[in-house]
PDB file of C-alpha atoms in Angstrom:
ATOM      1  CA  MET Y 201       0.000   0.000   0.000  1.00  0.00           C
ATOM      2  CA  GLN Y 202       2.845   2.376   0.775  1.00  0.00           C
ATOM      3  CA  GLU Y 203       4.357   1.785  -2.671  1.00  0.00           C
ATOM      4  CA  LEU Y 204       0.961   2.141  -4.327  1.00  0.00           C
ATOM      5  CA  PHE Y 205       0.447   5.638  -3.019  1.00  0.00           C
ATOM      6  CA  SER Y 206       4.086   6.770  -3.052  1.00  0.00           C
ATOM      7  CA  GLU Y 207       3.549   8.371  -6.457  1.00  0.00           C
ATOM      8  CA  GLY Y 208       0.669   9.700  -8.475  1.00  0.00           C
ATOM      9  CA  PHE Y 209      -0.302  12.857  -6.622  1.00  0.00           C
ATOM     10  CA  PRO Y 210       1.806  15.755  -5.290  1.00  0.00           C
ATOM     11  CA  GLU Y 211       1.791  16.359  -1.551  1.00  0.00           C
ATOM     12  CA  PHE Y 212      -0.084  19.646  -1.896  1.00  0.00           C
ATOM     13  CA  ILE Y 213      -3.103  17.869  -3.385  1.00  0.00           C
ATOM     14  CA  SER Y 214      -4.341  17.303   0.175  1.00  0.00           C
ATOM     15  CA  ALA Y 215      -4.455  21.055   0.861  1.00  0.00           C
ATOM     16  CA  ASP Y 216      -7.965  21.419  -0.539  1.00  0.00           C
ATOM     17  CA  ARG Y 217      -9.564  22.706   2.669  1.00  0.00           C
ATOM     18  CA  LEU Y 218     -13.123  22.660   1.363  1.00  0.00           C
ATOM     19  CA  ALA Y 219     -12.946  19.071   0.113  1.00  0.00           C
ATOM     20  CA  LYS Y 220     -11.564  18.019   3.498  1.00  0.00           C
ATOM     21  CA  GLN Y 221     -14.851  19.055   5.099  1.00  0.00           C
ATOM     22  CA  TYR Y 222     -16.652  16.382   3.078  1.00  0.00           C
ATOM     23  CA  ILE Y 223     -14.122  13.579   2.691  1.00  0.00           C
ATOM     24  CA  GLY Y 224     -15.042  11.887   5.983  1.00  0.00           C
ATOM     25  CA  ARG Y 225     -18.668  11.470   4.967  1.00  0.00           C
ATOM     26  CA  ILE Y 226     -17.618  10.340   1.487  1.00  0.00           C
ATOM     27  CA  ARG Y 227     -15.422   7.592   2.924  1.00  0.00           C
ATOM     28  CA  GLU Y 228     -18.231   6.475   5.213  1.00  0.00           C
ATOM     29  CA  TRP Y 229     -21.165   6.656   2.827  1.00  0.00           C
ATOM     30  CA  PHE Y 230     -19.599   5.635  -0.474  1.00  0.00           C
ATOM     31  CA  ALA Y 231     -17.112   2.967   0.552  1.00  0.00           C
ATOM     32  CA  ASP Y 232     -18.783   0.568  -1.880  1.00  0.00           C
ATOM     33  CA  LEU Y 233     -17.422   2.732  -4.700  1.00  0.00           C
ATOM     34  CA  ASP Y 234     -13.810   2.188  -3.624  1.00  0.00           C
ATOM     35  CA  LEU Y 235     -11.994  -0.671  -5.288  1.00  0.00           C
ATOM     36  CA  MET Y 236      -8.542  -2.177  -5.357  1.00  0.00           C
ATOM     37  CA  LEU Y 237      -6.904  -4.452  -7.887  1.00  0.00           C
ATOM     38  CA  VAL Y 238      -4.556  -7.093  -6.474  1.00  0.00           C
ATOM     39  CA  ASP Y 239      -2.128  -9.503  -8.116  1.00  0.00           C
ATOM     40  CA  ASP Y 240      -2.137 -13.290  -7.759  1.00  0.00           C
ATOM     41  CA  ARG Y 241      -0.318 -12.925  -4.423  1.00  0.00           C
ATOM     42  CA  GLY Y 242      -2.928 -10.541  -3.056  1.00  0.00           C
ATOM     43  CA  ALA Y 243      -0.650  -7.475  -3.231  1.00  0.00           C
ATOM     44  CA  PRO Y 244      -2.359  -4.193  -4.215  1.00  0.00           C
ATOM     45  CA  VAL Y 245      -1.366  -3.049  -7.703  1.00  0.00           C
ATOM     46  CA  ALA Y 246      -3.987  -0.373  -8.432  1.00  0.00           C
ATOM     47  CA  ALA Y 247      -6.850   1.440  -6.753  1.00  0.00           C
ATOM     48  CA  GLY Y 248      -9.705   3.690  -7.758  1.00  0.00           C
ATOM     49  CA  TRP Y 249     -12.703   5.398  -6.234  1.00  0.00           C
ATOM     50  CA  GLY Y 250     -15.783   7.329  -7.191  1.00  0.00           C
ATOM     51  CA  ILE Y 251     -18.814   9.167  -5.856  1.00  0.00           C
ATOM     52  CA  PRO Y 252     -22.460   9.297  -6.982  1.00  0.00           C
ATOM     53  CA  ILE Y 253     -24.244  12.486  -7.994  1.00  0.00           C
ATOM     54  CA  ARG Y 254     -27.369  13.470  -9.858  1.00  0.00           C
ATOM     55  CA  TRP Y 255     -26.606  15.144 -13.196  1.00  0.00           C
ATOM     56  CA  ASP Y 256     -28.895  15.824 -16.133  1.00  0.00           C
ATOM     57  CA  GLY Y 257     -26.257  15.243 -18.787  1.00  0.00           C
ATOM     58  CA  ARG Y 258     -25.880  18.886 -19.822  1.00  0.00           C
ATOM     59  CA  THR Y 259     -22.389  20.371 -19.946  1.00  0.00           C
ATOM     60  CA  GLU Y 260     -23.594  23.626 -18.405  1.00  0.00           C
ATOM     61  CA  THR Y 261     -24.787  21.827 -15.256  1.00  0.00           C
ATOM     62  CA  LEU Y 262     -21.557  19.938 -14.594  1.00  0.00           C
ATOM     63  CA  PRO Y 263     -19.942  20.550 -11.217  1.00  0.00           C
ATOM     64  CA  THR Y 264     -17.125  23.094 -11.451  1.00  0.00           C
ATOM     65  CA  GLY Y 265     -14.740  20.237 -10.747  1.00  0.00           C
ATOM     66  CA  TYR Y 266     -13.635  17.667  -8.221  1.00  0.00           C
ATOM     67  CA  THR Y 267     -14.425  19.677  -5.104  1.00  0.00           C
ATOM     68  CA  GLN Y 268     -17.936  20.674  -6.124  1.00  0.00           C
ATOM     69  CA  ALA Y 269     -18.639  17.085  -7.175  1.00  0.00           C
ATOM     70  CA  THR Y 270     -17.788  15.896  -3.655  1.00  0.00           C
ATOM     71  CA  ILE Y 271     -20.075  18.557  -2.192  1.00  0.00           C
ATOM     72  CA  ARG Y 272     -22.894  17.580  -4.550  1.00  0.00           C
ATOM     73  CA  ALA Y 273     -22.490  13.900  -3.646  1.00  0.00           C
ATOM     74  CA  VAL Y 274     -22.632  14.518   0.107  1.00  0.00           C
ATOM     75  CA  GLU Y 275     -25.435  17.073   0.018  1.00  0.00           C
ATOM     76  CA  GLY Y 276     -27.395  14.914  -2.399  1.00  0.00           C
ATOM     77  CA  ARG Y 277     -27.197  12.009   0.038  1.00  0.00           C
ATOM     78  CA  GLU Y 278     -28.250  14.241   2.924  1.00  0.00           C
ATOM     79  CA  GLN Y 279     -31.231  15.562   0.927  1.00  0.00           C
ATOM     80  CA  GLY Y 280     -32.316  12.125  -0.272  1.00  0.00           C
ATOM     81  CA  ILE Y 281     -31.618  12.885  -3.943  1.00  0.00           C
ATOM     82  CA  GLU Y 282     -31.326   9.707  -6.004  1.00  0.00           C
ATOM     83  CA  PRO Y 283     -28.023   9.683  -7.923  1.00  0.00           C
ATOM     84  CA  ASP Y 284     -27.791   8.737 -11.582  1.00  0.00           C
ATOM     85  CA  THR Y 285     -24.142   9.462 -12.382  1.00  0.00           C
ATOM     86  CA  LEU Y 286     -20.830   8.065 -11.163  1.00  0.00           C
ATOM     87  CA  VAL Y 287     -17.969  10.534 -10.863  1.00  0.00           C
ATOM     88  CA  ILE Y 288     -14.609   8.768 -11.111  1.00  0.00           C
ATOM     89  CA  CYS Y 289     -12.469  10.732  -8.656  1.00  0.00           C
ATOM     90  CA  GLY Y 290      -9.182   8.893  -8.941  1.00  0.00           C
ATOM     91  CA  ALA Y 291      -7.288   5.894 -10.225  1.00  0.00           C
ATOM     92  CA  ILE Y 292      -3.693   5.113  -9.340  1.00  0.00           C
ATOM     93  CA  VAL Y 293      -1.273   2.323 -10.227  1.00  0.00           C
ATOM     94  CA  THR Y 294       1.659   1.231  -8.096  1.00  0.00           C
ATOM     95  CA  PRO Y 295       4.857   2.584  -9.718  1.00  0.00           C
ATOM     96  CA  SER Y 296       6.435  -0.807 -10.399  1.00  0.00           C
ATOM     97  CA  ARG Y 297       3.325  -1.947 -12.329  1.00  0.00           C
ATOM     98  CA  LYS Y 298       2.834   1.056 -14.586  1.00  0.00           C
ATOM     99  CA  GLY Y 299       2.667   0.509 -18.324  1.00  0.00           C
ATOM    100  CA  ARG Y 300       0.735  -2.762 -18.060  1.00  0.00           C
ATOM    101  CA  GLY Y 301      -2.760  -1.445 -18.677  1.00  0.00           C
ATOM    102  CA  LEU Y 302      -3.811  -1.514 -15.029  1.00  0.00           C
ATOM    103  CA  ALA Y 303      -5.046   2.088 -15.073  1.00  0.00           C
ATOM    104  CA  GLY Y 304      -7.468   1.192 -17.845  1.00  0.00           C
ATOM    105  CA  GLU Y 305      -8.579  -1.931 -15.983  1.00  0.00           C
ATOM    106  CA  THR Y 306      -9.257   0.183 -12.909  1.00  0.00           C
ATOM    107  CA  LEU Y 307     -11.366   2.624 -14.903  1.00  0.00           C
ATOM    108  CA  LYS Y 308     -13.319  -0.241 -16.479  1.00  0.00           C
ATOM    109  CA  ALA Y 309     -13.954  -1.734 -13.036  1.00  0.00           C
ATOM    110  CA  LEU Y 310     -15.280   1.612 -11.816  1.00  0.00           C
ATOM    111  CA  ARG Y 311     -17.563   1.859 -14.837  1.00  0.00           C
ATOM    112  CA  GLN Y 312     -18.874  -1.587 -14.017  1.00  0.00           C
ATOM    113  CA  LEU Y 313     -19.838  -0.343 -10.543  1.00  0.00           C
ATOM    114  CA  ALA Y 314     -21.997   2.320 -12.192  1.00  0.00           C
ATOM    115  CA  GLU Y 315     -23.594  -0.226 -14.479  1.00  0.00           C
ATOM    116  CA  ASP Y 316     -24.326  -2.524 -11.544  1.00  0.00           C
ATOM    117  CA  ALA Y 317     -25.965   0.398  -9.714  1.00  0.00           C
ATOM    118  CA  GLY Y 318     -28.107   1.247 -12.732  1.00  0.00           C
ATOM    119  CA  TRP Y 319     -26.539   4.668 -13.257  1.00  0.00           C
ATOM    120  CA  PRO Y 320     -26.544   5.602 -16.956  1.00  0.00           C
ATOM    121  CA  ARG Y 321     -23.677   8.101 -16.872  1.00  0.00           C
ATOM    122  CA  VAL Y 322     -20.001   8.002 -15.853  1.00  0.00           C
ATOM    123  CA  ILE Y 323     -17.892  11.165 -15.840  1.00  0.00           C
ATOM    124  CA  ALA Y 324     -14.464  12.115 -14.496  1.00  0.00           C
ATOM    125  CA  PRO Y 325     -12.621  15.355 -13.645  1.00  0.00           C
ATOM    126  CA  VAL Y 326      -9.375  14.175 -15.234  1.00  0.00           C
ATOM    127  CA  ARG Y 327      -6.052  15.522 -13.929  1.00  0.00           C
ATOM    128  CA  PRO Y 328      -3.892  15.804 -17.075  1.00  0.00           C
ATOM    129  CA  THR Y 329      -0.421  14.922 -15.823  1.00  0.00           C
ATOM    130  CA  LEU Y 330       1.467  16.390 -18.795  1.00  0.00           C
ATOM    131  CA  LYS Y 331      -0.078  19.794 -18.057  1.00  0.00           C
ATOM    132  CA  ALA Y 332       2.612  20.241 -15.372  1.00  0.00           C
ATOM    133  CA  ARG Y 333       5.073  20.895 -18.202  1.00  0.00           C
ATOM    134  CA  TYR Y 334       2.889  23.743 -19.458  1.00  0.00           C
ATOM    135  CA  PRO Y 335       1.703  25.598 -16.336  1.00  0.00           C
ATOM    136  CA  LEU Y 336       1.305  28.898 -18.207  1.00  0.00           C
ATOM    137  CA  THR Y 337      -1.022  27.386 -20.830  1.00  0.00           C
ATOM    138  CA  SER Y 338      -4.759  27.577 -20.185  1.00  0.00           C
ATOM    139  CA  ILE Y 339      -6.528  24.282 -19.604  1.00  0.00           C
ATOM    140  CA  ASP Y 340      -8.942  25.163 -22.435  1.00  0.00           C
ATOM    141  CA  ALA Y 341      -6.017  25.285 -24.869  1.00  0.00           C
ATOM    142  CA  PHE Y 342      -4.150  22.317 -23.416  1.00  0.00           C
ATOM    143  CA  MET Y 343      -7.086  19.914 -23.600  1.00  0.00           C
ATOM    144  CA  ARG Y 344      -7.324  20.563 -27.360  1.00  0.00           C
ATOM    145  CA  TRP Y 345      -3.705  19.616 -28.037  1.00  0.00           C
ATOM    146  CA  THR Y 346      -3.481  16.368 -29.979  1.00  0.00           C
ATOM    147  CA  ARG Y 347      -0.907  14.063 -31.494  1.00  0.00           C
ATOM    148  CA  GLU Y 348      -0.697  13.280 -35.220  1.00  0.00           C
ATOM    149  CA  ASP Y 349      -3.064  10.336 -34.711  1.00  0.00           C
ATOM    150  CA  GLY Y 350      -5.769  12.653 -33.345  1.00  0.00           C
ATOM    151  CA  MET Y 351      -5.513  11.393 -29.775  1.00  0.00           C
ATOM    152  CA  ALA Y 352      -4.889  13.805 -26.906  1.00  0.00           C
ATOM    153  CA  LEU Y 353      -1.319  14.862 -26.222  1.00  0.00           C
ATOM    154  CA  ASP Y 354      -1.817  14.144 -22.530  1.00  0.00           C
ATOM    155  CA  PRO Y 355      -1.337  10.446 -21.669  1.00  0.00           C
ATOM    156  CA  TRP Y 356      -3.966  10.303 -18.910  1.00  0.00           C
ATOM    157  CA  ILE Y 357      -6.599  11.877 -21.141  1.00  0.00           C
ATOM    158  CA  ARG Y 358      -5.592   9.315 -23.791  1.00  0.00           C
ATOM    159  CA  THR Y 359      -6.127   6.463 -21.328  1.00  0.00           C
ATOM    160  CA  HIS Y 360      -9.721   7.587 -20.912  1.00  0.00           C
ATOM    161  CA  GLN Y 361     -10.132   8.114 -24.658  1.00  0.00           C
ATOM    162  CA  ARG Y 362      -9.001   4.572 -25.412  1.00  0.00           C
ATOM    163  CA  LEU Y 363     -11.909   3.371 -23.307  1.00  0.00           C
ATOM    164  CA  GLY Y 364     -14.320   5.458 -25.362  1.00  0.00           C
ATOM    165  CA  ALA Y 365     -14.480   8.567 -23.170  1.00  0.00           C
ATOM    166  CA  ARG Y 366     -14.839  11.997 -24.730  1.00  0.00           C
ATOM    167  CA  ILE Y 367     -13.872  15.450 -23.533  1.00  0.00           C
ATOM    168  CA  LEU Y 368     -16.834  17.468 -22.275  1.00  0.00           C
ATOM    169  CA  ALA Y 369     -15.412  20.712 -20.937  1.00  0.00           C
ATOM    170  CA  ALA Y 370     -12.540  22.341 -19.127  1.00  0.00           C
ATOM    171  CA  ALA Y 371     -12.705  22.632 -15.351  1.00  0.00           C
ATOM    172  CA  PRO Y 372     -10.297  25.531 -14.748  1.00  0.00           C
ATOM    173  CA  GLU Y 373     -11.094  25.736 -11.028  1.00  0.00           C
ATOM    174  CA  SER Y 374     -11.541  22.080 -10.131  1.00  0.00           C
ATOM    175  CA  GLN Y 375      -9.770  22.413  -6.781  1.00  0.00           C
ATOM    176  CA  THR Y 376      -8.261  25.185  -4.677  1.00  0.00           C
ATOM    177  CA  MET Y 377      -5.345  24.419  -2.378  1.00  0.00           C
ATOM    178  CA  THR Y 378      -4.208  26.870   0.283  1.00  0.00           C
ATOM    179  CA  GLY Y 379      -1.427  26.929   2.825  1.00  0.00           C
ATOM    180  CA  THR Y 380       1.113  29.080   4.607  1.00  0.00           C
ATOM    181  CA  ILE Y 381       4.424  30.033   3.001  1.00  0.00           C
ATOM    182  CA  ALA Y 382       6.192  27.473   5.187  1.00  0.00           C
ATOM    183  CA  GLU Y 383       3.754  24.754   4.146  1.00  0.00           C
ATOM    184  CA  TRP Y 384       4.216  25.483   0.461  1.00  0.00           C
ATOM    185  CA  GLU Y 385       7.982  25.520   0.872  1.00  0.00           C
ATOM    186  CA  ARG Y 386       7.774  22.087   2.517  1.00  0.00           C
ATOM    187  CA  TRP Y 387       5.386  20.687  -0.078  1.00  0.00           C
ATOM    188  CA  THR Y 388       7.425  21.909  -3.047  1.00  0.00           C
ATOM    189  CA  GLY Y 389      11.010  21.931  -1.758  1.00  0.00           C
ATOM    190  CA  MET Y 390      11.286  25.536  -2.943  1.00  0.00           C
ATOM    191  CA  VAL Y 391      11.914  28.928  -1.341  1.00  0.00           C
ATOM    192  CA  PHE Y 392       9.553  31.822  -2.020  1.00  0.00           C
ATOM    193  CA  PRO Y 393      11.314  35.117  -1.218  1.00  0.00           C
ATOM    194  CA  GLU Y 394       8.730  37.445  -2.730  1.00  0.00           C
ATOM    195  CA  THR Y 395       5.030  37.822  -3.361  1.00  0.00           C
ATOM    196  CA  GLY Y 396       4.072  36.661  -6.841  1.00  0.00           C
ATOM    197  CA  GLY Y 397       3.344  33.710  -9.078  1.00  0.00           C
ATOM    198  CA  TYR Y 398       5.577  30.629  -9.098  1.00  0.00           C
ATOM    199  CA  VAL Y 399       5.927  27.510 -11.212  1.00  0.00           C
ATOM    200  CA  ILE Y 400       5.991  24.564  -8.788  1.00  0.00           C
ATOM    201  CA  PRO Y 401       6.878  20.875  -9.253  1.00  0.00           C
ATOM    202  CA  GLU Y 402       3.850  18.905 -10.492  1.00  0.00           C
ATOM    203  CA  GLY Y 403       1.721  22.037 -10.520  1.00  0.00           C
ATOM    204  CA  LEU Y 404      -0.682  22.346 -13.422  1.00  0.00           C
ATOM    205  CA  SER Y 405      -0.947  26.105 -12.951  1.00  0.00           C
ATOM    206  CA  LEU Y 406       0.925  28.819 -11.057  1.00  0.00           C
ATOM    207  CA  LEU Y 407       1.092  29.054  -7.281  1.00  0.00           C
ATOM    208  CA  GLN Y 408       0.165  32.559  -6.146  1.00  0.00           C
ATOM    209  CA  LEU Y 409       2.034  33.684  -3.016  1.00  0.00           C
ATOM    210  CA  ASP Y 410       1.169  36.620  -0.778  1.00  0.00           C
ATOM    211  CA  ARG Y 411       3.917  37.004   1.795  1.00  0.00           C
ATOM    212  CA  SER Y 412       2.147  39.803   3.695  1.00  0.00           C
ATOM    213  CA  ALA Y 413      -0.815  37.472   4.285  1.00  0.00           C
ATOM    214  CA  ASP Y 414       1.411  34.387   4.712  1.00  0.00           C
ATOM    215  CA  LEU Y 415      -0.799  32.650   2.180  1.00  0.00           C
ATOM    216  CA  GLY Y 416      -0.234  30.580  -0.924  1.00  0.00           C
ATOM    217  CA  THR Y 417      -3.121  29.716  -3.244  1.00  0.00           C
ATOM    218  CA  TYR Y 418      -3.001  27.167  -6.027  1.00  0.00           C
ATOM    219  CA  VAL Y 419      -6.022  26.581  -8.268  1.00  0.00           C
ATOM    220  CA  GLU Y 420      -5.885  23.228 -10.061  1.00  0.00           C
ATOM    221  CA  PRO Y 421      -7.485  22.762 -13.476  1.00  0.00           C
ATOM    222  CA  ASN Y 422      -8.995  19.473 -14.645  1.00  0.00           C
ATOM    223  CA  VAL Y 423     -10.761  18.253 -17.773  1.00  0.00           C
ATOM    224  CA  TRP Y 424     -14.285  16.839 -17.591  1.00  0.00           C
ATOM    225  CA  MET Y 425     -14.629  13.637 -19.609  1.00  0.00           C
ATOM    226  CA  GLN Y 426     -17.623  11.343 -20.085  1.00  0.00           C
ATOM    227  CA  HIS Y 427     -17.383   7.583 -20.467  1.00  0.00           C
ATOM    228  CA  VAL Y 428     -21.051   6.713 -20.896  1.00  0.00           C
TER     229      VAL Y 428
END
C-alpha cells in the first residue's frame, strides 16, 4: 500500500480545505465505490474510487470540478436525492506496475460499478499529468492539443479516450489548495522570497504567493470527460 500511493499525486493535493470538510462522509457513505486491484499474491497493484451524484447530462450543469462534485455527492445524500451518475475521482497504479494497462482496468472496473448500480452516466474530472510541463497554458487550450493520430497529447486523457471517453469541458477551477508560506515551501522543496506567481513541481498552474498574508493559493485545473 505504501508503494501504491508513493507516487501519483503531489503532496499539496491534500491542501484542498473545502474538500476536506466532506471527505469523511464520502469515505463512510460511499465505501462501496472504492476498489482495489490485487495480483495473484494478493498485493495491491492499483486502486480507484468514485462518488455518486445526480446530473442531467448537460455540460452547463456539470460541477465546477472535483471539489464541487464531492459537495454535490454529500449534500445529495443528505437531501435524499437519487443519484444517476458516477464521478470517477481517482485511479492510481503502483509505480512498479505502470505501463501494463492496469489504469485502464481500474477505470473499467469503476464503470462496471456504475452499471451494476443502474446509473446511466459516468464522468471524471481528469487531472492531465502532462499539463505540469505547461503551467502557463490555459486548460482550455491544453485539452485541445493532440498528437498526429488525433488522440490527446496528454497520456492520462488518452487512457480515458481509449476506453471510449470523450472530452466534455474544461474545469479551470476544479480544486483550490491553500497553505502558509512554510507549508508550500515544505510541499514543493522551494523557497519563495517574494510575493508573486511561481511555477511549482507537479503544478498544473501557477502558485500565487502573498507574503504579507502568509498565504499561498493554487487553483488546479482538470478536464471533464464522459465515459457513458
